[in-house]
Amino acid sequence: AAAAAEEAKTQEEAPAAEGTTTTATEEAPFELPPQPERPKTGRWFEGEAASEGFADQLLANDPKLQTLCLVPPKHFDPPDVVAICDGLEKNTVCYELLASGHPLSDESCQKLSWMLSTNKSLKILSVGDSSLGDGATILFEGLAENLQIESLDLEHKGLTEASGKALAKALASRATNGAAGLVSLRLSRNPLLLNALSDLAADSVPAPRELQLCEASLDEKHGSLIGKWAARGIEDLNLRGNTRLGADGVEAMLGALLKGSTSSPSSPPKLKKLKLDGCSVGDDGVEAIADAIRQGLSLEELTLESNELTSASSEFLASALSGIRGRGRLKRLSVRMNAIGDDGLVALATCAEDLDVSAADLGPRGFKALGEQALTSLEAFSSPRLGMSLGEWCSTLKPGSWEQLRHLDLGCSGLGDAGFKMLINKLIEDPNVMPKLESLCVGGNDIDESDEGCSYSLVENVGAARKGKLSVTWRNG
C-alpha cells in the first residue's frame, strides 16, 4: 500500500504528457491500491461439513456439546448422518439434535433409527423435511426402543396415515417398556396424518403434555377425537389455523374432553392452555367454551385471535369466569383481531390477568374499565380509537388505577408525537400512576425522533423518575 501511494505521488508531480492538457477541475478517477488477498479459511470455504467437527466431539463425549443444531445452511447429507449417528450411539452428554429441513433417504432413516435404539442421552429430536412421509416409519422403529426422548418435532414432515399409525405404535411400545409420555409432540402441517388420529388418541398411547396440531386441516368431525386425546392428560393444546374446525368442532371436542375426564370426579381435565386462533370459532364456539368452564374445565390460558368474535363472546366468558359463580380469572386471554369494541372489552376486564386486545376496537371507555382491574399486562397494539381520544383516556390515568400493570403496549395506535408526550409527562409527573410499570411500548406512533423533538430526553427523564425500572420502546422503526 505504501509503494502504491509513492507511485501515485510521483505521477502527480510528473509533467503532463505532450499533446495533453490538464485543468484544475479535472481529477483522475479514484482507485483503491491493490489489496492483499485474504486467506479463505473455515468449513464454509474448505468444503468441510460442520458435522465432521461435531462428530469428533460426540465420540469424545465432550461435555461442552450438549445441543447440536444442523439446520440449513449447514449440511446433513448421508455421510453427515452416518458421522453424527456414530458419535451419538454411545454419547451420554448431548441431549438435543436439531437437523430439520433436510431430506432423508431410507438409508439415513435406518441409521437414525439404529442410533435412537441405542442412545441414552437425547431428549429433544427434530429431523427430516416435508419429503419424509412414509420414511418416518423407519425412524419410529428406533423410537419404540428409546425411553429418553421427551420432545418430538414432526411439523411439516409429510406424515401419512401409515407413518401416523407407526408413530402411535412406537409411543405405545415405549409406554410398555416403562417410558413416560412425551412432554411435547408437534404434528402441525401434516394434513395426511388425520386418518391416523384414532390410533394416536387410543388408550394405549400416552398423551403428550403439549400437543401442536396447527394448520392440519382439522374439521368438525375431528373434534371428538381431539377431545378424547386431550382427556388423557394433554395440558397445552394448540390448534391454530384449522379454519374448518368451527363452533361445532370446538363443542364436540370439549364434550369428549369432559366426558373422558368424568370417569373420576377427582380427575378433572388437565388441559390448562388452549389456542384456537383462526379456527372459525365464532360466538357459538365461545359459548361452548364457557359452558365447559362451568362444568370443570380449569383453563389458565385461552387464545381466540381472528375468530370473528363480537361482544356476545365477552359476555359468555365473563359469566363463566367472573362473579360469585365464576371459577376465577384466567392467567392470559387473547382476543386479538376481533372487532369486539368497548362494550365487550368492559365485560372482559375481569376475565384475565394478562389481556391482549390488540386490534379489537378498544376505545376510551374500555381503556378506563380495564384500568380499574388488577391487570398485570395489556396488549393494545393497533387501537386507533385511543389515538383519536387522547385527552379523554389520559385524564383517567390517576393513582388507584392500573396498580398492578407491569407491561403496556400501545404501539401503532395513532398517538402521534403529542399523545406520546402527554403519556410520558403523565408518568413523569406522578410516579403513582401505573406504579409497577416495567415495560411500555409506544412504537409506530409517528413520534418525532429529531433532536428538536426532545423525545430522547423525555424517555431518559421518565426512566429517572421511575428509578430505572421502566423501559420504553418508542422509535417508529
CSV table of C-alpha atoms in Angstrom, one decimal:
chain,number,residue,atom,x,y,z
A,1,ALA,CA,0.0,0.0,0.0
A,2,ALA,CA,2.9,2.4,0.8
A,3,ALA,CA,4.6,1.6,-2.6
A,4,ALA,CA,1.3,2.3,-4.4
A,5,ALA,CA,0.9,5.6,-2.6
A,6,GLU,CA,4.5,6.7,-3.5
A,7,GLU,CA,3.9,5.8,-7.1
A,8,ALA,CA,0.7,7.9,-7.2
A,9,LYS,CA,2.6,10.8,-5.7
A,10,THR,CA,5.3,10.5,-8.4
A,11,GLN,CA,2.7,10.5,-11.2
A,12,GLU,CA,1.1,13.6,-9.7
A,13,GLU,CA,4.4,15.5,-9.8
A,14,ALA,CA,5.4,14.5,-13.3
A,15,PRO,CA,4.7,17.0,-16.2
A,16,ALA,CA,1.7,16.3,-18.4
A,17,ALA,CA,2.4,14.2,-21.5
A,18,GLU,CA,2.9,16.1,-24.7
A,19,GLY,CA,-0.4,16.8,-26.5
A,20,THR,CA,-2.4,16.7,-23.4
A,21,THR,CA,-3.8,19.4,-21.2
A,22,THR,CA,-5.0,19.5,-17.6
A,23,THR,CA,-7.3,21.8,-15.8
A,24,ALA,CA,-8.0,22.4,-12.2
A,25,THR,CA,-11.4,20.9,-12.5
A,26,GLU,CA,-10.3,17.6,-14.0
A,27,GLU,CA,-9.5,14.8,-11.5
A,28,ALA,CA,-8.1,11.4,-12.1
A,29,PRO,CA,-10.6,8.6,-11.2
A,30,PHE,CA,-10.1,7.3,-7.7
A,31,GLU,CA,-8.8,3.8,-7.4
A,32,LEU,CA,-8.0,1.8,-4.3
A,33,PRO,CA,-4.5,0.5,-4.1
A,34,PRO,CA,-4.1,-3.3,-4.6
A,35,GLN,CA,-5.4,-5.2,-1.6
A,36,PRO,CA,-3.7,-8.4,-0.3
A,37,GLU,CA,-5.8,-11.4,-0.8
A,38,ARG,CA,-7.2,-12.7,2.4
A,39,PRO,CA,-6.9,-16.4,3.0
A,40,LYS,CA,-10.3,-18.1,3.0
A,41,THR,CA,-10.4,-20.5,5.9
A,42,GLY,CA,-13.1,-22.3,7.8
A,43,ARG,CA,-15.6,-25.0,7.0
A,44,TRP,CA,-17.6,-22.9,4.5
A,45,PHE,CA,-14.6,-22.3,2.3
A,46,GLU,CA,-12.8,-25.6,2.6
A,47,GLY,CA,-15.9,-27.7,1.8
A,48,GLU,CA,-15.7,-29.4,5.2
A,49,ALA,CA,-19.1,-30.4,6.7
A,50,ALA,CA,-19.8,-28.9,10.1
A,51,SER,CA,-20.8,-32.5,11.2
A,52,GLU,CA,-17.1,-33.6,11.0
A,53,GLY,CA,-16.0,-31.5,13.9
A,54,PHE,CA,-19.2,-32.2,15.9
A,55,ALA,CA,-18.8,-36.0,15.3
A,56,ASP,CA,-15.4,-35.9,16.9
A,57,GLN,CA,-16.8,-34.1,19.9
A,58,LEU,CA,-19.6,-36.6,20.2
A,59,LEU,CA,-17.2,-39.5,20.0
A,60,ALA,CA,-15.1,-37.9,22.7
A,61,ASN,CA,-18.2,-37.3,24.8
A,62,ASP,CA,-17.2,-33.6,25.0
A,63,PRO,CA,-19.3,-32.1,27.9
A,64,LYS,CA,-19.4,-28.8,26.0
A,65,LEU,CA,-21.5,-30.2,23.2
A,66,GLN,CA,-24.9,-30.7,24.8
A,67,THR,CA,-27.1,-29.3,21.9
A,68,LEU,CA,-26.4,-30.0,18.3
A,69,CYS,CA,-28.0,-27.8,15.6
A,70,LEU,CA,-27.5,-28.7,11.9
A,71,VAL,CA,-30.4,-26.9,10.2
A,72,PRO,CA,-29.8,-25.4,6.8
A,73,PRO,CA,-27.5,-23.9,5.6
A,74,LYS,CA,-25.5,-26.5,7.5
A,75,HIS,CA,-25.3,-29.9,5.8
A,76,PHE,CA,-26.9,-33.1,6.9
A,77,ASP,CA,-26.2,-35.3,3.9
A,78,PRO,CA,-26.0,-39.1,4.1
A,79,PRO,CA,-22.3,-39.0,5.1
A,80,ASP,CA,-23.1,-36.4,7.8
A,81,VAL,CA,-25.9,-38.6,9.1
A,82,VAL,CA,-23.5,-41.5,9.5
A,83,ALA,CA,-20.9,-39.5,11.3
A,84,ILE,CA,-23.3,-37.9,13.7
A,85,CYS,CA,-25.2,-41.1,14.4
A,86,ASP,CA,-21.9,-42.9,15.1
A,87,GLY,CA,-21.0,-40.2,17.5
A,88,LEU,CA,-24.4,-40.3,19.3
A,89,GLU,CA,-24.7,-44.0,19.7
A,90,LYS,CA,-22.8,-44.1,22.9
A,91,ASN,CA,-22.8,-40.4,23.8
A,92,THR,CA,-24.0,-39.6,27.3
A,93,VAL,CA,-23.9,-35.7,27.2
A,94,CYS,CA,-25.7,-34.4,24.1
A,95,TYR,CA,-29.5,-34.1,24.8
A,96,GLU,CA,-30.7,-32.2,21.7
A,97,LEU,CA,-30.4,-32.9,17.9
A,98,LEU,CA,-32.0,-30.3,15.6
A,99,ALA,CA,-31.5,-31.3,11.9
A,100,SER,CA,-34.8,-30.3,10.5
A,101,GLY,CA,-35.1,-29.1,6.9
A,102,HIS,CA,-33.0,-31.8,5.2
A,103,PRO,CA,-34.3,-34.7,3.1
A,104,LEU,CA,-33.6,-38.1,4.5
A,105,SER,CA,-33.0,-41.2,2.4
A,106,ASP,CA,-34.2,-44.6,3.6
A,107,GLU,CA,-30.6,-45.5,4.5
A,108,SER,CA,-30.3,-42.3,6.6
A,109,CYS,CA,-33.6,-43.1,8.3
A,110,GLN,CA,-32.3,-46.6,9.1
A,111,LYS,CA,-29.1,-45.1,10.6
A,112,LEU,CA,-31.0,-42.6,12.7
A,113,SER,CA,-33.4,-45.4,13.8
A,114,TRP,CA,-30.4,-47.5,15.0
A,115,MET,CA,-28.9,-44.6,16.8
A,116,LEU,CA,-32.2,-43.9,18.6
A,117,SER,CA,-32.4,-47.5,19.7
A,118,THR,CA,-29.0,-47.3,21.4
A,119,ASN,CA,-28.6,-43.7,22.5
A,120,LYS,CA,-29.3,-42.9,26.2
A,121,SER,CA,-28.9,-39.1,26.2
A,122,LEU,CA,-31.1,-37.4,23.6
A,123,LYS,CA,-34.3,-35.8,24.9
A,124,ILE,CA,-35.2,-33.4,22.0
A,125,LEU,CA,-35.3,-34.6,18.4
A,126,SER,CA,-36.2,-32.8,15.1
A,127,VAL,CA,-35.1,-34.3,11.8
A,128,GLY,CA,-36.3,-34.5,8.2
A,129,ASP,CA,-38.3,-32.2,5.9
A,130,SER,CA,-41.6,-32.3,4.1
A,131,SER,CA,-40.5,-35.2,1.9
A,132,LEU,CA,-40.1,-37.6,4.9
A,133,GLY,CA,-43.5,-39.1,4.5
A,134,ASP,CA,-43.6,-42.9,4.9
A,135,GLY,CA,-39.9,-42.8,5.6
A,136,ALA,CA,-40.8,-41.8,9.1
A,137,THR,CA,-42.0,-45.3,9.8
A,138,ILE,CA,-38.3,-46.4,9.7
A,139,LEU,CA,-37.4,-43.7,12.3
A,140,PHE,CA,-40.2,-44.8,14.6
A,141,GLU,CA,-38.9,-48.4,14.8
A,142,GLY,CA,-35.9,-46.9,16.7
A,143,LEU,CA,-38.1,-44.5,18.7
A,144,ALA,CA,-40.1,-47.5,20.0
A,145,GLU,CA,-36.9,-48.7,21.8
A,146,ASN,CA,-35.9,-45.3,23.0
A,147,LEU,CA,-37.0,-44.4,26.6
A,148,GLN,CA,-35.4,-41.0,26.9
A,149,ILE,CA,-36.9,-38.8,24.1
A,150,GLU,CA,-39.2,-36.2,25.7
A,151,SER,CA,-39.8,-33.7,22.8
A,152,LEU,CA,-40.5,-34.8,19.2
A,153,ASP,CA,-40.9,-32.2,16.5
A,154,LEU,CA,-42.5,-33.7,13.4
A,155,GLU,CA,-44.0,-30.5,12.0
A,156,HIS,CA,-44.4,-30.3,8.2
A,157,LYS,CA,-42.8,-33.7,7.6
A,158,GLY,CA,-45.3,-35.0,5.0
A,159,LEU,CA,-46.5,-37.6,7.5
A,160,THR,CA,-49.1,-40.1,6.1
A,161,GLU,CA,-51.7,-42.4,7.6
A,162,ALA,CA,-49.1,-45.2,7.6
A,163,SER,CA,-46.5,-43.1,9.4
A,164,GLY,CA,-49.1,-41.8,11.8
A,165,LYS,CA,-50.1,-45.4,12.7
A,166,ALA,CA,-46.4,-46.3,13.1
A,167,LEU,CA,-45.9,-43.4,15.5
A,168,ALA,CA,-48.8,-44.5,17.6
A,169,LYS,CA,-47.4,-48.0,17.7
A,170,ALA,CA,-44.0,-46.7,18.7
A,171,LEU,CA,-45.4,-44.5,21.5
A,172,ALA,CA,-47.4,-47.4,22.9
A,173,SER,CA,-44.3,-49.6,22.8
A,174,ARG,CA,-42.3,-47.1,24.7
A,175,ALA,CA,-45.0,-47.0,27.4
A,176,THR,CA,-45.0,-50.8,27.7
A,177,ASN,CA,-41.2,-50.6,28.2
A,178,GLY,CA,-41.6,-48.1,31.0
A,179,ALA,CA,-41.1,-44.7,29.2
A,180,ALA,CA,-43.1,-41.7,30.3
A,181,GLY,CA,-45.3,-39.9,27.9
A,182,LEU,CA,-43.8,-37.2,25.7
A,183,VAL,CA,-43.5,-33.7,27.1
A,184,SER,CA,-44.0,-32.1,23.7
A,185,LEU,CA,-45.3,-33.5,20.3
A,186,ARG,CA,-45.5,-31.3,17.3
A,187,LEU,CA,-47.6,-32.6,14.4
A,188,SER,CA,-48.6,-29.4,12.7
A,189,ARG,CA,-49.0,-29.1,8.9
A,190,ASN,CA,-49.4,-32.8,8.3
A,191,PRO,CA,-52.9,-33.0,6.7
A,192,LEU,CA,-52.4,-36.6,5.5
A,193,LEU,CA,-52.0,-37.6,9.2
A,194,LEU,CA,-55.6,-37.1,10.0
A,195,ASN,CA,-56.7,-40.7,9.1
A,196,ALA,CA,-54.4,-41.9,11.9
A,197,LEU,CA,-55.9,-39.7,14.6
A,198,SER,CA,-57.9,-42.5,16.1
A,199,ASP,CA,-54.7,-44.6,16.5
A,200,LEU,CA,-52.8,-41.7,18.2
A,201,ALA,CA,-55.8,-41.0,20.5
A,202,ALA,CA,-56.1,-44.7,21.6
A,203,ASP,CA,-56.0,-45.5,25.2
A,204,SER,CA,-52.7,-47.5,24.8
A,205,VAL,CA,-50.9,-44.4,23.6
A,206,PRO,CA,-49.7,-42.0,26.3
A,207,ALA,CA,-50.8,-38.4,25.6
A,208,PRO,CA,-48.2,-35.7,25.4
A,209,ARG,CA,-48.3,-32.8,27.8
A,210,GLU,CA,-48.1,-30.4,24.9
A,211,LEU,CA,-49.7,-31.1,21.5
A,212,GLN,CA,-49.5,-28.9,18.4
A,213,LEU,CA,-51.8,-29.7,15.5
A,214,CYS,CA,-51.8,-26.3,13.8
A,215,GLU,CA,-52.9,-25.9,10.1
A,216,ALA,CA,-53.6,-29.6,10.0
A,217,SER,CA,-56.9,-29.4,8.0
A,218,LEU,CA,-59.0,-30.4,11.1
A,219,ASP,CA,-62.7,-30.0,10.7
A,220,GLU,CA,-65.8,-30.6,12.9
A,221,LYS,CA,-65.7,-34.4,12.5
A,222,HIS,CA,-62.2,-34.5,14.1
A,223,GLY,CA,-63.4,-32.6,17.2
A,224,SER,CA,-64.4,-35.6,19.3
A,225,LEU,CA,-61.1,-37.4,18.6
A,226,ILE,CA,-59.1,-34.4,19.7
A,227,GLY,CA,-61.2,-34.1,22.8
A,228,LYS,CA,-60.7,-37.8,23.6
A,229,TRP,CA,-57.0,-37.4,23.1
A,230,ALA,CA,-56.8,-34.3,25.3
A,231,ALA,CA,-58.8,-36.1,28.1
A,232,ARG,CA,-55.9,-38.4,28.7
A,233,GLY,CA,-53.6,-35.7,30.1
A,234,ILE,CA,-52.8,-33.0,27.5
A,235,GLU,CA,-52.1,-29.8,29.3
A,236,ASP,CA,-51.3,-27.5,26.4
A,237,LEU,CA,-53.3,-27.8,23.1
A,238,ASN,CA,-52.5,-25.7,20.1
A,239,LEU,CA,-54.9,-26.0,17.1
A,240,ARG,CA,-54.2,-22.6,15.5
A,241,GLY,CA,-55.1,-22.2,11.8
A,242,ASN,CA,-57.6,-25.1,11.5
A,243,THR,CA,-60.2,-22.9,9.7
A,244,ARG,CA,-62.7,-25.6,9.2
A,245,LEU,CA,-62.9,-26.7,12.8
A,246,GLY,CA,-65.7,-24.1,13.6
A,247,ALA,CA,-68.0,-23.9,16.6
A,248,ASP,CA,-69.4,-27.4,16.1
A,249,GLY,CA,-65.9,-28.9,16.2
A,250,VAL,CA,-65.0,-27.0,19.3
A,251,GLU,CA,-68.2,-28.1,21.0
A,252,ALA,CA,-67.6,-31.8,20.0
A,253,MET,CA,-64.0,-31.5,21.3
A,254,LEU,CA,-64.9,-30.1,24.7
A,255,GLY,CA,-67.8,-32.6,25.1
A,256,ALA,CA,-65.4,-35.5,24.5
A,257,LEU,CA,-62.8,-33.9,26.8
A,258,LEU,CA,-65.3,-33.6,29.7
A,259,LYS,CA,-66.8,-37.0,29.1
A,260,GLY,CA,-63.3,-38.6,29.1
A,261,SER,CA,-62.4,-36.8,32.3
A,262,THR,CA,-65.5,-37.5,34.3
A,263,SER,CA,-64.9,-41.2,35.0
A,264,SER,CA,-63.5,-40.0,38.3
A,265,PRO,CA,-64.8,-36.8,40.0
A,266,SER,CA,-61.4,-36.3,41.5
A,267,SER,CA,-59.8,-36.2,38.0
A,268,PRO,CA,-60.9,-33.0,36.2
A,269,PRO,CA,-59.4,-32.2,32.7
A,270,LYS,CA,-55.7,-31.4,32.9
A,271,LEU,CA,-56.0,-29.0,30.0
A,272,LYS,CA,-54.6,-25.6,31.0
A,273,LYS,CA,-53.7,-23.9,27.7
A,274,LEU,CA,-56.0,-23.8,24.7
A,275,LYS,CA,-55.1,-22.0,21.5
A,276,LEU,CA,-57.8,-21.7,18.9
A,277,ASP,CA,-56.6,-18.8,16.8
A,278,GLY,CA,-58.1,-18.7,13.3
A,279,CYS,CA,-60.4,-21.7,13.9
A,280,SER,CA,-63.7,-20.0,12.9
A,281,VAL,CA,-64.8,-20.4,16.5
A,282,GLY,CA,-67.4,-17.5,16.5
A,283,ASP,CA,-69.6,-16.6,19.3
A,284,ASP,CA,-71.2,-20.1,19.4
A,285,GLY,CA,-67.8,-21.7,19.9
A,286,VAL,CA,-67.0,-19.3,22.8
A,287,GLU,CA,-70.4,-20.2,24.4
A,288,ALA,CA,-69.3,-23.8,24.3
A,289,ILE,CA,-66.0,-22.9,25.9
A,290,ALA,CA,-67.9,-21.0,28.7
A,291,ASP,CA,-70.2,-24.0,29.3
A,292,ALA,CA,-67.1,-26.3,29.6
A,293,ILE,CA,-65.5,-23.9,32.1
A,294,ARG,CA,-68.7,-24.1,34.2
A,295,GLN,CA,-68.5,-27.9,34.0
A,296,GLY,CA,-65.0,-28.2,35.3
A,297,LEU,CA,-62.6,-27.1,32.6
A,298,SER,CA,-59.9,-25.2,34.5
A,299,LEU,CA,-58.1,-23.2,31.8
A,300,GLU,CA,-55.3,-20.9,32.6
A,301,GLU,CA,-54.6,-19.5,29.1
A,302,LEU,CA,-57.0,-19.1,26.2
A,303,THR,CA,-56.2,-17.5,22.9
A,304,LEU,CA,-59.0,-16.8,20.4
A,305,GLU,CA,-57.3,-14.5,17.9
A,306,SER,CA,-59.0,-13.8,14.5
A,307,ASN,CA,-62.3,-15.7,15.2
A,308,GLU,CA,-64.9,-13.2,14.2
A,309,LEU,CA,-66.0,-12.7,17.8
A,310,THR,CA,-68.4,-10.0,19.0
A,311,SER,CA,-69.3,-8.6,22.4
A,312,ALA,CA,-71.5,-11.6,22.9
A,313,SER,CA,-68.4,-13.8,23.3
A,314,SER,CA,-67.2,-11.4,26.0
A,315,GLU,CA,-70.5,-11.8,27.9
A,316,PHE,CA,-70.2,-15.6,27.7
A,317,LEU,CA,-66.7,-15.6,29.1
A,318,ALA,CA,-67.4,-13.0,31.8
A,319,SER,CA,-70.3,-15.1,33.0
A,320,ALA,CA,-68.2,-18.2,33.3
A,321,LEU,CA,-65.2,-16.6,34.9
A,322,SER,CA,-66.4,-13.7,37.0
A,323,GLY,CA,-68.8,-13.2,39.9
A,324,ILE,CA,-69.9,-15.5,42.7
A,325,ARG,CA,-70.4,-18.5,40.4
A,326,GLY,CA,-67.4,-17.8,38.2
A,327,ARG,CA,-64.3,-20.0,38.5
A,328,GLY,CA,-61.8,-17.1,38.6
A,329,ARG,CA,-59.7,-15.2,36.2
A,330,LEU,CA,-57.5,-16.7,33.5
A,331,LYS,CA,-53.8,-16.0,33.7
A,332,ARG,CA,-53.9,-15.0,30.0
A,333,LEU,CA,-56.6,-14.2,27.5
A,334,SER,CA,-56.1,-13.1,23.9
A,335,VAL,CA,-59.0,-11.8,21.7
A,336,ARG,CA,-56.6,-10.0,19.3
A,337,MET,CA,-58.0,-9.1,15.8
A,338,ASN,CA,-61.7,-9.5,16.8
A,339,ALA,CA,-63.9,-6.3,16.5
A,340,ILE,CA,-65.3,-6.6,20.0
A,341,GLY,CA,-65.5,-2.9,20.9
A,342,ASP,CA,-65.8,-1.2,24.2
A,343,ASP,CA,-69.0,-3.0,25.3
A,344,GLY,CA,-67.3,-6.4,25.0
A,345,LEU,CA,-63.9,-5.3,26.4
A,346,VAL,CA,-65.6,-3.8,29.5
A,347,ALA,CA,-67.0,-7.3,30.1
A,348,LEU,CA,-63.6,-8.9,29.6
A,349,ALA,CA,-61.9,-6.6,32.0
A,350,THR,CA,-62.4,-9.0,34.9
A,351,CYS,CA,-61.5,-12.2,32.9
A,352,ALA,CA,-57.7,-12.3,32.9
A,353,GLU,CA,-54.5,-11.0,34.5
A,354,ASP,CA,-52.7,-10.7,31.1
A,355,LEU,CA,-55.0,-9.4,28.4
A,356,ASP,CA,-54.4,-9.0,24.7
A,357,VAL,CA,-57.0,-6.8,23.0
A,358,SER,CA,-54.9,-5.7,20.0
A,359,ALA,CA,-56.9,-4.7,17.0
A,360,ALA,CA,-60.1,-5.3,19.0
A,361,ASP,CA,-61.6,-1.8,18.6
A,362,LEU,CA,-60.6,-0.6,22.1
A,363,GLY,CA,-61.8,3.0,22.9
A,364,PRO,CA,-61.6,5.3,25.9
A,365,ARG,CA,-64.4,3.7,27.8
A,366,GLY,CA,-62.9,0.3,27.5
A,367,PHE,CA,-59.5,1.6,28.5
A,368,LYS,CA,-60.9,3.2,31.6
A,369,ALA,CA,-62.7,-0.1,32.6
A,370,LEU,CA,-59.5,-2.1,32.1
A,371,GLY,CA,-57.6,0.3,34.4
A,372,GLU,CA,-59.9,-0.5,37.2
A,373,GLN,CA,-59.0,-4.2,37.2
A,374,ALA,CA,-55.8,-5.9,38.5
A,375,LEU,CA,-54.3,-6.4,35.1
A,376,THR,CA,-50.5,-7.2,35.0
A,377,SER,CA,-50.2,-6.9,31.2
A,378,LEU,CA,-52.2,-5.2,28.5
A,379,GLU,CA,-51.5,-5.6,24.8
A,380,ALA,CA,-53.5,-2.9,23.0
A,381,PHE,CA,-51.4,-2.7,19.8
A,382,SER,CA,-53.3,-1.2,16.8
A,383,SER,CA,-56.0,0.6,18.8
A,384,PRO,CA,-56.6,3.8,16.7
A,385,ARG,CA,-59.6,4.9,18.7
A,386,LEU,CA,-57.2,5.6,21.5
A,387,GLY,CA,-55.2,7.9,19.3
A,388,MET,CA,-58.4,9.8,18.5
A,389,SER,CA,-59.3,10.3,22.1
A,390,LEU,CA,-56.1,11.2,23.9
A,391,GLY,CA,-57.4,13.7,26.3
A,392,GLU,CA,-60.3,11.5,27.3
A,393,TRP,CA,-58.4,8.4,28.4
A,394,CYS,CA,-55.2,10.2,29.6
A,395,SER,CA,-57.3,12.1,32.1
A,396,THR,CA,-58.3,8.8,33.7
A,397,LEU,CA,-54.6,7.9,34.5
A,398,LYS,CA,-54.7,8.6,38.2
A,399,PRO,CA,-53.3,6.9,41.4
A,400,GLY,CA,-55.5,3.9,42.2
A,401,SER,CA,-55.9,2.7,38.6
A,402,TRP,CA,-53.6,0.3,36.8
A,403,GLU,CA,-52.0,-0.5,40.1
A,404,GLN,CA,-50.7,-4.0,39.1
A,405,LEU,CA,-49.8,-3.3,35.5
A,406,ARG,CA,-46.2,-4.2,34.5
A,407,HIS,CA,-46.4,-4.2,30.7
A,408,LEU,CA,-48.4,-1.9,28.4
A,409,ASP,CA,-48.3,-2.0,24.6
A,410,LEU,CA,-49.9,0.9,22.7
A,411,GLY,CA,-47.9,0.5,19.5
A,412,CYS,CA,-49.4,1.7,16.2
A,413,SER,CA,-52.4,3.3,17.8
A,414,GLY,CA,-52.2,6.8,16.2
A,415,LEU,CA,-50.9,8.5,19.4
A,416,GLY,CA,-48.7,10.8,17.4
A,417,ASP,CA,-46.0,13.0,19.0
A,418,ALA,CA,-48.5,14.9,21.1
A,419,GLY,CA,-50.0,11.7,22.6
A,420,PHE,CA,-46.6,10.2,23.3
A,421,LYS,CA,-45.5,13.4,25.2
A,422,MET,CA,-48.8,13.6,27.0
A,423,LEU,CA,-48.5,10.0,28.2
A,424,ILE,CA,-44.8,10.2,29.2
A,425,ASN,CA,-45.2,13.5,31.0
A,426,LYS,CA,-48.1,11.9,33.0
A,427,LEU,CA,-45.8,9.1,34.1
A,428,ILE,CA,-43.0,11.6,35.0
A,429,GLU,CA,-45.2,13.9,37.0
A,430,ASP,CA,-46.8,11.2,39.1
A,431,PRO,CA,-44.9,8.0,39.9
A,432,ASN,CA,-48.1,6.7,41.5
A,433,VAL,CA,-49.7,6.4,38.1
A,434,MET,CA,-49.0,2.8,36.9
A,435,PRO,CA,-46.6,2.5,39.8
A,436,LYS,CA,-45.4,-1.0,38.9
A,437,LEU,CA,-45.0,-0.4,35.1
A,438,GLU,CA,-41.7,-2.0,33.8
A,439,SER,CA,-42.2,-2.1,30.1
A,440,LEU,CA,-44.0,0.5,27.8
A,441,CYS,CA,-44.2,0.0,24.0
A,442,VAL,CA,-45.4,3.0,22.0
A,443,GLY,CA,-43.5,2.4,18.7
A,444,GLY,CA,-45.1,3.0,15.4
A,445,ASN,CA,-46.9,6.2,16.5
A,446,ASP,CA,-45.2,8.8,14.3
A,447,ILE,CA,-43.2,10.1,17.2
A,448,ASP,CA,-40.7,13.0,16.4
A,449,GLU,CA,-37.3,11.4,16.6
A,450,SER,CA,-35.3,14.6,15.8
A,451,ASP,CA,-33.2,16.3,18.4
A,452,GLU,CA,-35.7,19.2,18.4
A,453,GLY,CA,-38.5,16.8,19.3
A,454,CYS,CA,-37.0,16.2,22.8
A,455,SER,CA,-38.2,12.6,22.7
A,456,TYR,CA,-34.8,11.2,23.9
A,457,SER,CA,-34.7,13.5,26.9
A,458,LEU,CA,-38.3,12.6,27.8
A,459,VAL,CA,-37.5,8.9,27.8
A,460,GLU,CA,-34.5,9.5,29.9
A,461,ASN,CA,-36.5,11.6,32.3
A,462,VAL,CA,-39.2,9.0,32.7
A,463,GLY,CA,-36.6,6.4,33.4
A,464,ALA,CA,-35.0,8.5,36.1
A,465,ALA,CA,-38.4,9.3,37.6
A,466,ARG,CA,-39.2,5.6,37.8
A,467,LYS,CA,-35.7,4.9,39.3
A,468,GLY,CA,-34.6,3.0,36.2
A,469,LYS,CA,-37.3,0.4,36.5
A,470,LEU,CA,-39.2,1.4,33.4
A,471,SER,CA,-38.1,0.5,29.8
A,472,VAL,CA,-39.7,2.4,27.0
A,473,THR,CA,-39.8,1.2,23.4
A,474,TRP,CA,-40.8,4.2,21.3
A,475,ARG,CA,-39.0,4.6,18.0
A,476,ASN,CA,-41.1,4.4,14.8
A,477,GLY,CA,-38.9,1.9,13.0
